[in-house]
Short mmCIF file of C-alpha atoms in Angstrom, two decimals:
data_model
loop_
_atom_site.label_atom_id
_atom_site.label_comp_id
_atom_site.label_asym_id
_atom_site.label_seq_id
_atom_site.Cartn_x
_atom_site.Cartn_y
_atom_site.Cartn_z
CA UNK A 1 0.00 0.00 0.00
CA UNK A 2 1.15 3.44 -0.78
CA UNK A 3 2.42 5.63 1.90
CA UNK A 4 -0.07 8.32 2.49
CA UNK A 5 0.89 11.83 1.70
CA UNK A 6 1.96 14.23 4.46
CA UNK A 7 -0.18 17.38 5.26
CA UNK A 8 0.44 20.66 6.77
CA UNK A 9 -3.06 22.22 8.66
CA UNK A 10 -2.77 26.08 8.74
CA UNK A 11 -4.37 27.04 12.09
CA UNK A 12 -6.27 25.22 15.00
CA UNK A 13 -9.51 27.00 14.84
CA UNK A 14 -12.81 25.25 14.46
CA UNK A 15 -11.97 24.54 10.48
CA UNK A 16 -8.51 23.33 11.37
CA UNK A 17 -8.76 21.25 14.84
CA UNK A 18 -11.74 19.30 12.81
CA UNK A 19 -9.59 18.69 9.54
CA UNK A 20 -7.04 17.54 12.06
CA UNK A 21 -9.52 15.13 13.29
CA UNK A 22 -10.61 13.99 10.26
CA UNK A 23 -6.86 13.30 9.12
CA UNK A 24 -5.79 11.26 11.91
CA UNK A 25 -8.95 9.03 11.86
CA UNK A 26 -8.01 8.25 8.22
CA UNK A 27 -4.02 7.59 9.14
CA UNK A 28 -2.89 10.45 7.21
CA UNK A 29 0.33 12.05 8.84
CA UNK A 30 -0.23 15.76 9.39
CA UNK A 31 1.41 18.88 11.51
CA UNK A 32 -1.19 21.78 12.18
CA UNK A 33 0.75 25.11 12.84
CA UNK A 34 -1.27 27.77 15.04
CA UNK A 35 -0.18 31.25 15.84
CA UNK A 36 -2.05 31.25 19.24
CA UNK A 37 -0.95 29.52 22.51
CA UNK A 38 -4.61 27.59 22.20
CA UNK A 39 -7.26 26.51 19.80
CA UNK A 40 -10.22 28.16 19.02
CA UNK A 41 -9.37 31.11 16.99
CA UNK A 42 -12.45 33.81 16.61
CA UNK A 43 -14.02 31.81 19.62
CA UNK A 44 -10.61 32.63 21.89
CA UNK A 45 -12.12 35.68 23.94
CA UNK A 46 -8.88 38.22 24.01
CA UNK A 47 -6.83 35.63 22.13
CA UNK A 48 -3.34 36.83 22.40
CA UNK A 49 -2.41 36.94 18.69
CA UNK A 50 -4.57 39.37 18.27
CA UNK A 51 -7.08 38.34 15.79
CA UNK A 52 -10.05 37.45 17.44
CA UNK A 53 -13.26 39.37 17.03
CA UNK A 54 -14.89 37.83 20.18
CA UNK A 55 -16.46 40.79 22.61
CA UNK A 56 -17.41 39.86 26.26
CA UNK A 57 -21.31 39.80 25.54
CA UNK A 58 -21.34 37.10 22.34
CA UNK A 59 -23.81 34.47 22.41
CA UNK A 60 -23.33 32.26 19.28
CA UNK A 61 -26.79 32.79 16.59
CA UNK A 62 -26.76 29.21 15.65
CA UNK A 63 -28.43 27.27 18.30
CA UNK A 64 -26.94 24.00 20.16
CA UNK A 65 -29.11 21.72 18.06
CA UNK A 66 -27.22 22.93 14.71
CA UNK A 67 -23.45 23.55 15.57
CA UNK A 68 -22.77 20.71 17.73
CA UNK A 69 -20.05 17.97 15.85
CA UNK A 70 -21.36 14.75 14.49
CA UNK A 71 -19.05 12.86 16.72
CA UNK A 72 -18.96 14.94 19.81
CA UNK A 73 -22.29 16.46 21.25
CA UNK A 74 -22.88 19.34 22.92
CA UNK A 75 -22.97 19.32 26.46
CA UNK A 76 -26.78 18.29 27.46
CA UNK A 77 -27.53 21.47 29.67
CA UNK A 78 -26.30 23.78 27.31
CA UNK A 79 -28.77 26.89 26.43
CA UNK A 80 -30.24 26.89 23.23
CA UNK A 81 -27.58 29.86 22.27
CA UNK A 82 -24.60 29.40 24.70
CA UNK A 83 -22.32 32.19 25.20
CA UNK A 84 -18.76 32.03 23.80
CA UNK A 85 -16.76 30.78 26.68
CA UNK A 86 -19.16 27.73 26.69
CA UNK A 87 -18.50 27.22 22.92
CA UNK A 88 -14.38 27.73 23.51
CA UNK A 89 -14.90 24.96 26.39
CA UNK A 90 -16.29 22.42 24.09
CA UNK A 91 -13.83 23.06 21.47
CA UNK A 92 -11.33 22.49 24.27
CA UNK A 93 -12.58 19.44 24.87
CA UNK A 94 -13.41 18.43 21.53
CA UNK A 95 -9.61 18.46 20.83
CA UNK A 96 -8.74 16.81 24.26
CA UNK A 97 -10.70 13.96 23.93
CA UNK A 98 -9.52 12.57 20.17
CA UNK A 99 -6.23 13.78 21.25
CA UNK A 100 -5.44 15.85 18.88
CA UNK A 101 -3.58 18.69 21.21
CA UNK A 102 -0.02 16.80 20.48
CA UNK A 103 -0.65 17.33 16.85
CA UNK A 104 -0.55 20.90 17.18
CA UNK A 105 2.05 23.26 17.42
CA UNK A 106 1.58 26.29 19.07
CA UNK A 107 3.06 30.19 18.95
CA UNK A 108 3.86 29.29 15.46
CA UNK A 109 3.11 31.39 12.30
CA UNK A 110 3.30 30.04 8.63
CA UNK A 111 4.49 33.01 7.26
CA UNK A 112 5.20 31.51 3.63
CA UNK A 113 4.18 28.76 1.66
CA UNK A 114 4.74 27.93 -1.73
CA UNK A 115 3.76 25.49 -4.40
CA UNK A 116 7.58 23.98 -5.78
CA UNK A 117 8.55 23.25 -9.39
CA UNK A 118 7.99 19.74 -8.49
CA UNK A 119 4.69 20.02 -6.73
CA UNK A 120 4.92 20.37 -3.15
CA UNK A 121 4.27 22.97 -0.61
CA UNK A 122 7.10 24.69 1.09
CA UNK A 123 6.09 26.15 4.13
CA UNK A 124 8.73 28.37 6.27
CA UNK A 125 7.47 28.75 10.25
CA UNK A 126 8.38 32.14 12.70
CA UNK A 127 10.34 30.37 14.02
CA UNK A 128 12.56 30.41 10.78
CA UNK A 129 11.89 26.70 9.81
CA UNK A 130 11.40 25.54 6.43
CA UNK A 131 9.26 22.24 5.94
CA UNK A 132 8.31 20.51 3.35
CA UNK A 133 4.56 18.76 2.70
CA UNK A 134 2.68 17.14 0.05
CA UNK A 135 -1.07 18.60 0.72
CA UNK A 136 -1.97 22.33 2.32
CA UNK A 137 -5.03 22.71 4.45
CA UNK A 138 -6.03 26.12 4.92
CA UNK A 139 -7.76 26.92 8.09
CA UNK A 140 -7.17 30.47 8.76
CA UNK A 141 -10.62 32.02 8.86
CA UNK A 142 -12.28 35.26 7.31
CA UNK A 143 -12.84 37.13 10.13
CA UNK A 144 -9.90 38.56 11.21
CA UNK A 145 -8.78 41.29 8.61
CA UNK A 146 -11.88 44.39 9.21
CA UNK A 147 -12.99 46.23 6.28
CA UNK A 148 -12.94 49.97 7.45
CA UNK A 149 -14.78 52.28 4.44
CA UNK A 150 -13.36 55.32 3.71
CA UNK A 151 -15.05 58.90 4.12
CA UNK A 152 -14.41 62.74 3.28
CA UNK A 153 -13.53 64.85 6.06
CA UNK A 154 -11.65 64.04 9.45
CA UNK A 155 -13.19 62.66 12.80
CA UNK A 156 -12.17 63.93 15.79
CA UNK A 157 -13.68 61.39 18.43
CA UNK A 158 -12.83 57.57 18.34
CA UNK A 159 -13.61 55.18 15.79
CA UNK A 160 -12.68 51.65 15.70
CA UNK A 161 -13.72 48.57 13.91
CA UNK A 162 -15.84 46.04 15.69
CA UNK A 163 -13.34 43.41 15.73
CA UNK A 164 -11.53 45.74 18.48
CA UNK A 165 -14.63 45.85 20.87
CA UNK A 166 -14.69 43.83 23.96
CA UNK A 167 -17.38 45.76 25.95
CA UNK A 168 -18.93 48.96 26.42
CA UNK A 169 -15.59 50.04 28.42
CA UNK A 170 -13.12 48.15 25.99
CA UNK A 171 -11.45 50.22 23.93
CA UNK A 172 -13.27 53.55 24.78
CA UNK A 173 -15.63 53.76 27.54
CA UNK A 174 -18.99 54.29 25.76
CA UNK A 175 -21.09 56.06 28.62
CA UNK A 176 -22.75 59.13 27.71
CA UNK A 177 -21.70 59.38 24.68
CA UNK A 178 -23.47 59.74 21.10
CA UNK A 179 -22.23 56.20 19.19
CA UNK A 180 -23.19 55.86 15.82
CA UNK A 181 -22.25 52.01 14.36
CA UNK A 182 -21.61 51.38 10.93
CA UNK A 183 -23.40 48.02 9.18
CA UNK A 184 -26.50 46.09 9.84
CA UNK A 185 -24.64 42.48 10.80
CA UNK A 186 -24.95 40.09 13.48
CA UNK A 187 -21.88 41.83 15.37
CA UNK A 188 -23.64 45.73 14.65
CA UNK A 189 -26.82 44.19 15.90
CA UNK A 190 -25.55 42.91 19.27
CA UNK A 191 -23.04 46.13 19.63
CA UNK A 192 -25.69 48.38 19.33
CA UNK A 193 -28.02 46.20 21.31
CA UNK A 194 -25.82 46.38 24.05
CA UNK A 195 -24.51 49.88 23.99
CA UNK A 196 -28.37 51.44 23.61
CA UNK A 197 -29.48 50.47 26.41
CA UNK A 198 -29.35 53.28 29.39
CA UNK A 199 -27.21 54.59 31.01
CA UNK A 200 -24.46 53.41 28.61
CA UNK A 201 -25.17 55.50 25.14
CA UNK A 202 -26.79 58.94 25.40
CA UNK A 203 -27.97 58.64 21.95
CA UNK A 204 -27.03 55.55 19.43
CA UNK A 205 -27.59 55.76 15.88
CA UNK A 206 -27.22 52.88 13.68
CA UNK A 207 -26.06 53.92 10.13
CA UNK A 208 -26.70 51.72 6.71
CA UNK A 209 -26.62 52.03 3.06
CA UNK A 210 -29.54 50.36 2.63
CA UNK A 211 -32.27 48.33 5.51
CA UNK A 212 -32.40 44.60 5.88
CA UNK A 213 -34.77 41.97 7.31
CA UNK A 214 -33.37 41.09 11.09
CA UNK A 215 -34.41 37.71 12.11
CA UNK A 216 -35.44 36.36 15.31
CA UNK A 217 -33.69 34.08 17.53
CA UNK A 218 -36.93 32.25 18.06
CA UNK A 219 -39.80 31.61 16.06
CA UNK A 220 -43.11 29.74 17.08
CA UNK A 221 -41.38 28.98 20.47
CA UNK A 222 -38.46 27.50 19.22
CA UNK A 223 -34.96 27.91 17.93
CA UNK A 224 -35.70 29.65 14.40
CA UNK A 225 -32.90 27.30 12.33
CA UNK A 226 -34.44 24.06 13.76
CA UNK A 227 -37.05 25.24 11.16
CA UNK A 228 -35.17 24.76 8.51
CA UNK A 229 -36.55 23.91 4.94
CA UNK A 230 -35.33 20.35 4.05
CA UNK A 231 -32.70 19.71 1.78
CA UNK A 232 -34.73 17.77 -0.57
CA UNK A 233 -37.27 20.39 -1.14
CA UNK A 234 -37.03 22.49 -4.23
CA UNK A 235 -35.25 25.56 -3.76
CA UNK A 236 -37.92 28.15 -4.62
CA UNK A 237 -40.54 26.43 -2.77
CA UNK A 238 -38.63 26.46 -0.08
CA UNK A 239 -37.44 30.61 0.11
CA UNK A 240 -41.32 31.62 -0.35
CA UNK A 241 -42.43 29.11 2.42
CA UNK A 242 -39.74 30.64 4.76
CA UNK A 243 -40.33 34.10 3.39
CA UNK A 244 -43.77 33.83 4.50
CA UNK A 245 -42.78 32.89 7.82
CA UNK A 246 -40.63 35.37 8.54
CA UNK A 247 -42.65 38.36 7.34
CA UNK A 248 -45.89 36.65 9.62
CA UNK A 249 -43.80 36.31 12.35
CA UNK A 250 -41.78 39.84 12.20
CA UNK A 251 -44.37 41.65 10.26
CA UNK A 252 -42.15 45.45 9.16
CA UNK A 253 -39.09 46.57 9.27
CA UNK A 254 -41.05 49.93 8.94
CA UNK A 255 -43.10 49.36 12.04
CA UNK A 256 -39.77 49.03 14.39
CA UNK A 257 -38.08 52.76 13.19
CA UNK A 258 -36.19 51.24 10.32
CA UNK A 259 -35.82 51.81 6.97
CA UNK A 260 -37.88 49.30 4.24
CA UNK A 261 -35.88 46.87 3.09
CA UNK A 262 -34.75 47.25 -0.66
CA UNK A 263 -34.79 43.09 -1.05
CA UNK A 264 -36.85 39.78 0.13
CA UNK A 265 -35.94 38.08 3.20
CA UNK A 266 -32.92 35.44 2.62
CA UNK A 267 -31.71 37.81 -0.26
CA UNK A 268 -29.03 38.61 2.26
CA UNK A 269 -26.84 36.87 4.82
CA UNK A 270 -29.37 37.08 7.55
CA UNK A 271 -29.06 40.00 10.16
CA UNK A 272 -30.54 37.70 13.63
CA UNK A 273 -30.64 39.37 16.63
CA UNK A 274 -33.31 38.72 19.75
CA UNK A 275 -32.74 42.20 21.02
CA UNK A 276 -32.51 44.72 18.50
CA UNK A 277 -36.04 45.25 16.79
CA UNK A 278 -37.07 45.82 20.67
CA UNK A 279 -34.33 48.49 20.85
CA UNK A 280 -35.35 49.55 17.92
CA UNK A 281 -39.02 49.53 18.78
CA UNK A 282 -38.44 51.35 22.50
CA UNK A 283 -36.45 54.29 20.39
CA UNK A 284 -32.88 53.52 22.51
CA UNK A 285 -31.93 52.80 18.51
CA UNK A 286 -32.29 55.36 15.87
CA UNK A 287 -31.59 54.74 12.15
CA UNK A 288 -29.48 56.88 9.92
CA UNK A 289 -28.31 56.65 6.14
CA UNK A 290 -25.27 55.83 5.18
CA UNK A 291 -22.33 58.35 6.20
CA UNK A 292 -21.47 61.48 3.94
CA UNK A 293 -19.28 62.79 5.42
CA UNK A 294 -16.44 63.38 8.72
CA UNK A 295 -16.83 66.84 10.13
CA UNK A 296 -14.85 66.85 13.17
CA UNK A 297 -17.07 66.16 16.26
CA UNK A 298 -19.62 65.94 13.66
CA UNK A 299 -20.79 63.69 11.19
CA UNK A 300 -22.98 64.34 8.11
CA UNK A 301 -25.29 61.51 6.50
CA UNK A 302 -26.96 61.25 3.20
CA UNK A 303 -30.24 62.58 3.98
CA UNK A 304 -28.75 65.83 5.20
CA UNK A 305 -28.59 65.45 8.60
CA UNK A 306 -25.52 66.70 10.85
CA UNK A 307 -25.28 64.80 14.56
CA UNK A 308 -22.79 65.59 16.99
CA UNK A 309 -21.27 62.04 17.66
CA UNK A 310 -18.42 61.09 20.17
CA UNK A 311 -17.83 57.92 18.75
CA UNK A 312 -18.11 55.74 15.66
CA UNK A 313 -18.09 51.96 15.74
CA UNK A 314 -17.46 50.41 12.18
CA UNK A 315 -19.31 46.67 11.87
CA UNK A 316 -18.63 46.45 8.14
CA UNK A 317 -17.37 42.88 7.36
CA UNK A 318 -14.13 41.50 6.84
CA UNK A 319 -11.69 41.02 4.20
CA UNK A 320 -10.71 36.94 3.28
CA UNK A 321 -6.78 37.38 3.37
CA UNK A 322 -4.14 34.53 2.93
CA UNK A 323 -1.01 36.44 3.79
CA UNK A 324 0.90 33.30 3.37
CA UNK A 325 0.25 33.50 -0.33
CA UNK A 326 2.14 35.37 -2.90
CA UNK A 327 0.59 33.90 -5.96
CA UNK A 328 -2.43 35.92 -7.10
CA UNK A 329 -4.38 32.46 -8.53
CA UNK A 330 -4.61 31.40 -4.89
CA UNK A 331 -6.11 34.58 -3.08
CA UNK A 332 -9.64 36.70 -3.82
CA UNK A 333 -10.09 38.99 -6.74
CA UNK A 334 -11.23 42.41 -6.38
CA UNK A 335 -14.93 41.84 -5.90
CA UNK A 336 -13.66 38.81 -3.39
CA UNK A 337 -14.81 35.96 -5.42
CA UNK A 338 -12.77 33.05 -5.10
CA UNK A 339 -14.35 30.36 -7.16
CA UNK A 340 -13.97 26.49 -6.02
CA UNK A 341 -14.69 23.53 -6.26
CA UNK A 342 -17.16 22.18 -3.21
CA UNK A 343 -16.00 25.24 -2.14
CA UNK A 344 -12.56 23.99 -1.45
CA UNK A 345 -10.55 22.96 -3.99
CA UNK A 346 -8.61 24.48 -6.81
CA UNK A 347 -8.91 22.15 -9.88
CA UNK A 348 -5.52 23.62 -11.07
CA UNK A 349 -3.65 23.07 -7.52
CA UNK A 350 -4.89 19.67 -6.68
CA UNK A 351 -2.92 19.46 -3.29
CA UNK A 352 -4.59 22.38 -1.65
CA UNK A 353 -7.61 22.55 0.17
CA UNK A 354 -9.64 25.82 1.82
CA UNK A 355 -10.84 24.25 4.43
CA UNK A 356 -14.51 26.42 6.26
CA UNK A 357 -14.30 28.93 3.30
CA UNK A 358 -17.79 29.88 3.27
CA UNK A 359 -20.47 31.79 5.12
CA UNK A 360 -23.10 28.63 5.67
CA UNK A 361 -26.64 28.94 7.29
CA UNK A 362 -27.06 28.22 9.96
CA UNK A 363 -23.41 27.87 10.78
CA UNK A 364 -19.81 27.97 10.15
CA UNK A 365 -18.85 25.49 13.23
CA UNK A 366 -18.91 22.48 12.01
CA UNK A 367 -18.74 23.47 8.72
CA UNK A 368 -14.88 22.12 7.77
CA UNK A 369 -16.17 19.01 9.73
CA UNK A 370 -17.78 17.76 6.84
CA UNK A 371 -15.75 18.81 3.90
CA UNK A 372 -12.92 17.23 5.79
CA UNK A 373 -14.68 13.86 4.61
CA UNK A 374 -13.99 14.52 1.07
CA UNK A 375 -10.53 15.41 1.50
CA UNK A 376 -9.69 12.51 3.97
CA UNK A 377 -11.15 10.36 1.32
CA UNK A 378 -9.21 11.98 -1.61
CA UNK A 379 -6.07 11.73 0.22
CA UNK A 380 -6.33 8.13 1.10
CA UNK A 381 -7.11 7.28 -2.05
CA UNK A 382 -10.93 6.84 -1.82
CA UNK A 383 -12.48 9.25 -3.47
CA UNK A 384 -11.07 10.94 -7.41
CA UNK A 385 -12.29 14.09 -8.56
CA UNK A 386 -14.15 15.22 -11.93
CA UNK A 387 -11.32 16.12 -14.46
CA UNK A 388 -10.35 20.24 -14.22
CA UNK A 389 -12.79 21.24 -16.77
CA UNK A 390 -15.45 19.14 -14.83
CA UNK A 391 -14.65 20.72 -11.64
CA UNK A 392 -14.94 24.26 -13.00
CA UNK A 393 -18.04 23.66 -14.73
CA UNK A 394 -19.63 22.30 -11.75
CA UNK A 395 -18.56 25.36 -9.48
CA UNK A 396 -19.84 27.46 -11.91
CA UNK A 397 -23.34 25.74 -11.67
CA UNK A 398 -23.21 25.54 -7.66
CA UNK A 399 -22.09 28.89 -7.40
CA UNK A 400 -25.64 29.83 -9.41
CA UNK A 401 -27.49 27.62 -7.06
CA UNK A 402 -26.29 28.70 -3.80
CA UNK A 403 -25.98 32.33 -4.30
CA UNK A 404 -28.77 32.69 -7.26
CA UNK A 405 -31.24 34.16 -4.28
CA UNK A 406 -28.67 37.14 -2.62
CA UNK A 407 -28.29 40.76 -4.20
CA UNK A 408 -24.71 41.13 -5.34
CA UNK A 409 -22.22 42.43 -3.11
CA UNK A 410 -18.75 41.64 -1.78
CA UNK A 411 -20.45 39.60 1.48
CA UNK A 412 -21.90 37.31 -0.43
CA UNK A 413 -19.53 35.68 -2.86
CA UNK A 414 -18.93 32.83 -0.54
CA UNK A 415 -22.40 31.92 0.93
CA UNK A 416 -23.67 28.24 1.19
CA UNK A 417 -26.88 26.36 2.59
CA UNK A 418 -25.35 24.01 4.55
CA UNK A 419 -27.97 21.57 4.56
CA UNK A 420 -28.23 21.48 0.40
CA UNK A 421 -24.37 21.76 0.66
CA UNK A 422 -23.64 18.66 2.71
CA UNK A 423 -26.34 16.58 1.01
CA UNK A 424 -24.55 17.68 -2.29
CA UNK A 425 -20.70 16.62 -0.91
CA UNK A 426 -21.81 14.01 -0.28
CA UNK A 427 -23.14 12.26 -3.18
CA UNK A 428 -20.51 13.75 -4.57
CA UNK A 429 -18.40 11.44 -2.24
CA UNK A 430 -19.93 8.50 -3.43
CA UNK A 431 -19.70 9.53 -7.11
CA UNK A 432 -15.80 10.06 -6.38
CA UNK A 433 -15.36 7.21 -5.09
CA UNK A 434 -17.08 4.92 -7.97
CA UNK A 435 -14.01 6.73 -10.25
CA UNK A 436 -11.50 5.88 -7.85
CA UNK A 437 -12.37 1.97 -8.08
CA UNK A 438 -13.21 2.22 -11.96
CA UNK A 439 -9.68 3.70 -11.82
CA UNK A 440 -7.62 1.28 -9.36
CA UNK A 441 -6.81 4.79 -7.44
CA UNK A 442 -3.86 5.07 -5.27
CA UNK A 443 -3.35 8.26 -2.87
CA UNK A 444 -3.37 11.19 -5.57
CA UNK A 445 -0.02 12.65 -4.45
CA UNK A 446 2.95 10.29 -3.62
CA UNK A 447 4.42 10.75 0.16
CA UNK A 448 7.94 12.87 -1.05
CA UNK A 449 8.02 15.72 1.14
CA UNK A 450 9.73 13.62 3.78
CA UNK A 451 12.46 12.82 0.99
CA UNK A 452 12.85 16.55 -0.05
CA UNK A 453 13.07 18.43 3.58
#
């Protein structure tokens, strides 16, 4: 039997400690590289390297029922939404009990890695090592590089991305002051949840380009994604049932102080909160247009209107970087489209995988958990992909299914539904691996990095 290729797992977050997982059961030697001193990434509250964008408040939107691993369930008297230390606990434990913790080495950046004439990856570490593998997992997340938009005019107060807040002290203590916060996401929503209420914020505006449909936690007395349309259901019967729903259970944006929504509900990443329409509603948060312009302790919006504001808290997304990367095939373009196949794999680099590379409903947690099956199987020698041209032209028509429904815009190049996505992966398992036996497959990509370091 062929010796299985050798893999190098870039971070220990959610996507990564899961791949890792996935590897080991499988017998397919790996080293996962994380920059931290623990797992967890974005779920590390005041993670030391600096890139989390946890704040002290967070409850996770996905309920228990939907995020919890397929191997590894959720602690029984969990809430329905637990806070984020309870999540970083069961991640914790998650990687002590497979024992994956040894696998892992900690404090250590990949700074570079590069494809080599002959195929594999060369990977040089902080700590000035250069290693050689046959496969790259990336596992580095989206949500740690903030988008901050740029405006006329200079502000004199404090203004900060949301990926620096921690809690209505942390960075800038936020009593009394006039806080407007940029975006109308999950993290604006809870922010200006939070900071509304009195006697934090003397007046909170929240300022938008356009309104959206914000969706409650709950819906006919239960977690709103154990509702869920079934995967076998035709798409467009199943986004007018829901949008029924939603608009009989919410009723107006209009009736809550907000603007009217330019779209349908689910033509957007969904904005859920179980606070902020009652903000909203009780007049503790105001809406504004989008910002015109910085005017010292001022700021000007598109309708006219001038506010004196003391601080301004930017929630406006993230950019997906890969600063290990110098090629410009292997990173976003422009409008931050990064076509692939499953939503993974490159069909021109077929020893790299981008492992929880998508923005899934209900949830990102387990997310790499599943695609790790594919990639297990590929890498054993289970599973063979479509040729190239295959693979390309079945992103293309994926890419038309699962973002067909949202209104164009940089947030949602990379969105999935996760059930229609898993049910797809894996048939697409099984299809891959009746061409690996019609083939007599062997693992894809001979074990030479050892020979080559």
């Amino acid at each position: 039997m062929a010796q299985p290729p050798k893999a190098c797992i870039i971070g220990a977050g959610c996507s990564g400690f899961t791949t890792a997982k996935r590897l080991k059961d499988h017998g397919i030697p790996y080293d996962c590289f994380e920059l931290s001193d623990d797992i967890g990434g974005n779920w590390y509250y005041r993670n030391p390297n600096g890139l989390s964008a946890c704040y002290e408040s967070l409850h996770i939107d996905t309920s228990k029922w939907r995020l919890a691993f397929e191997d590894y369930p959720v602690p029984a008297d969990w809430p329905d939404f637990p806070h984020h230390a309870q999540l970083f606990q069961y991640f914790k434990d998650y990687v002590d009990h497979f024992g994956l913790r040894p696998t892992i080495t900690f404090n250590t950046a990949v700074e570079k890695a590069r494809r080599t004439v002959d195929g594999l990856w060369e990977v040089k570490l902080s700590t000035g090592e250069t290693r050689f593998y046959d496969v790259l997992f990336v596992c580095n997340g989206h949500h740690w590089s903030p988008r901050v938009p740029d405006y006329d005019g200079e502000f004199n107060g404090a203004a900060f991305h949301s990926h620096a807040y921690r809690d209505p002290f942390d960075p800038v203590d936020m009593r009394g002051k006039n806080i407007v916060v940029v975006g109308m996401g999950n993290s604006a929503m809870d922010i200006a949840s939070e900071l509304a209420q009195r006697p934090i914020a003397k007046n909170l505006w929240v300022s938008a380009r356009r309104g959206v449909w914000v969706l409650p936690k709950y819906m006919n007395g239960r977690p709103a994604d154990k509702s869920a349309m079934p995967s076998w259901m035709p798409r467009k019967l199943g986004l007018s049932l829901a949008r029924a729903a939603i608009k009989k259970s919410i009723g107006r944006m209009e009736d809550y102080g907000l603007p009217k929504p330019d779209h349908e509900p689910l033509e957007a990443h969904p904005s859920v909160s179980g606070e902020f329409l009652t903000r909203a509603g009780c007049g503790d948060v105001k809406f504004k247009p989008a910002i015109e312009r910085l005017e010292g302790d001022q700021v000007r919006f598109a309708d006219g209107s001038v506010e004196d504001v003391d601080a301004i808290i930017f929630a406006t997304g993230y950019d997906m970087r890969f600063p290990f990367f110098d090629d410009p095939a292997l990173v976003p373009d422009a409008d931050h489209r990064l076509p692939l196949f499953k939503r993974m794999m490159n069909p021109a680099v077929p020893n790299l995988f981008y492992m929880g590379l998508a923005q899934p409903l209900p949830t990102l947690v387990n997310f790499a958990e599943q695609q790790a099956k594919l990639a297990a199987a590929y890498l054993a020698g289970r599973y063979l992909p479509p040729s190239p041209t295959e693979m390309a032209e079945i992103t293309t028509r994926d890419e038309a299914a699962h973002l067909g429904q949202y209104y164009r815009s940089k947030r949602h190049t990379i969105q999935v539904d996760f059930g229609v996505y898993v049910a797809d992966l894996l048939k697409e398992i099984v299809r891959g691996e009746a061409r690996a036996k019609a083939a007599g497959y062997a693992p894809p990509i001979a074990a030479r990095a050892a020979a080559s370091v």
